[in-house]
């Protein structure tokens, strides 16, 4: 890789990791491809671990604190973060349970309100495991495509809810908020329309809000359970994406005011199956990691501006509509004539690994997703390689 400096330290001690150390990482982002490939695909970040998280983990290791989790520290830290960040008081211990990770939580919560054979509505293009996990649990996926502006299309959602509940079947709606891969941050009025529609059709809403802390550009994240009419809904929250803790998984499932009894039916082997180290790391992140998160968001804003400029300069046939959430760029490559799977072309000809769009469902063909959570130098190098491929 080219000569790269780690870049400045930012608020909360935020820093991008140096490339030679990234190459030593053993997680999937840096190991799935040969070493001549620059990986900008899976949603892992190339940052140095947030100091409060590193400290908490270091203390736990030093103490041999490697047993089972206890207490409600994670939920309390999440409640404090939600209050400070989003002005929302809705995280309460009575309507919160630990789950091992967000996708396991999604499957378990869907299992509380649907039975095999029921339908689950998703807004395509969307995070591919929404298809696989839902199907593997015996439910059928119904697609309600996002509109051409990348936002929830109420007409498409109405049609999907009508189809999903036909014959009196129970149905659920798996909302991705903010949306992966487009980065769309849903507005309060949109979420209220969702809640109204869900009530009309008796559809239960399960909001995957794993990207919630990753909202920038003056936009505001609106917790689904904070909107009018969302009382029968659920949310999955986690520090996993925003503090890069996928290797220390943990998440919290939350119920709306009228869904607490449903959530209480989560089996104990699920709620008790959360990792103690996951809980330690996530608790430290949410309680003490806000300044670091601000540093990350500032770095991501710079990266997004850099990427937009480089794209216009070197890859004008590629189009994006940058959303205010996540660290992902969703690229429409159809004008570049790269076929249905442009990521395969970038990989083969440019030795740069993006995530292909096809597994994101309808609307994914001809698209690729690029992970901007890396140093400006590596973003520059990724664009250079993509341009070579063209
Ligand atoms: C929308 C969304 N949900 C869930 C996950 C995975 O969460 P977990 O590792 O906690 O299952 C991701 C990971 O990128 C994601 O983007």
mmCIF file of C-alpha atoms and ligand atoms in Angstrom, residues 43 100-104 127 130 176 178 180 208 210-211 238 240-241 246 249-251 327-328 369, ligand 1:
data_model
loop_
_atom_site.group_PDB
_atom_site.id
_atom_site.type_symbol
_atom_site.label_atom_id
_atom_site.label_comp_id
_atom_site.label_asym_id
_atom_site.label_seq_id
_atom_site.Cartn_x
_atom_site.Cartn_y
_atom_site.Cartn_z
ATOM 1 C CA UNK A 43 -19.022 -2.720 7.882
ATOM 2 C CA UNK A 100 -26.423 -11.619 21.952
ATOM 3 C CA UNK A 101 -26.259 -9.317 18.918
ATOM 4 C CA UNK A 102 -28.580 -7.270 16.743
ATOM 5 C CA UNK A 103 -29.407 -9.884 14.112
ATOM 6 C CA UNK A 104 -30.061 -12.574 16.724
ATOM 7 C CA UNK A 127 -28.683 -5.107 4.397
ATOM 8 C CA UNK A 130 -32.434 -9.203 6.422
ATOM 9 C CA UNK A 176 -33.660 -0.339 8.964
ATOM 10 C CA UNK A 178 -30.857 4.647 9.578
ATOM 11 C CA UNK A 180 -28.131 0.405 5.250
ATOM 12 C CA UNK A 208 -33.029 -2.230 13.564
ATOM 13 C CA UNK A 210 -27.794 -0.299 15.054
ATOM 14 C CA UNK A 211 -26.585 2.704 12.998
ATOM 15 C CA UNK A 238 -26.295 -1.584 20.069
ATOM 16 C CA UNK A 240 -21.580 -2.347 17.826
ATOM 17 C CA UNK A 241 -21.456 -0.271 14.629
ATOM 18 C CA UNK A 246 -18.666 -6.510 16.134
ATOM 19 C CA UNK A 249 -21.140 -8.538 20.277
ATOM 20 C CA UNK A 250 -24.039 -7.395 22.428
ATOM 21 C CA UNK A 251 -27.313 -5.571 21.856
ATOM 22 C CA UNK A 327 -20.428 5.327 7.030
ATOM 23 C CA UNK A 328 -21.512 3.629 3.818
ATOM 24 C CA UNK A 369 -21.437 -0.306 -1.455
HETATM 25 C C1 LIG B 1 -28.486 -2.791 9.633
HETATM 26 C C2 LIG B 1 -27.583 -3.763 10.327
HETATM 27 N N1 LIG B 1 -28.104 -4.594 11.240
HETATM 28 C C3 LIG B 1 -27.343 -5.480 11.900
HETATM 29 C C4 LIG B 1 -25.986 -5.569 11.653
HETATM 30 C C5 LIG B 1 -25.180 -6.607 12.366
HETATM 31 O O1 LIG B 1 -25.310 -6.474 13.742
HETATM 32 P P1 LIG B 1 -24.815 -7.607 14.725
HETATM 33 O O2 LIG B 1 -23.377 -7.890 14.359
HETATM 34 O O3 LIG B 1 -24.963 -7.016 16.089
HETATM 35 O O4 LIG B 1 -25.715 -8.772 14.494
HETATM 36 C C6 LIG B 1 -25.403 -4.710 10.711
HETATM 37 C C7 LIG B 1 -23.970 -4.807 10.423
HETATM 38 O O5 LIG B 1 -23.422 -4.142 9.588
HETATM 39 C C8 LIG B 1 -26.225 -3.778 10.035
HETATM 40 O O6 LIG B 1 -25.716 -2.931 9.127
#
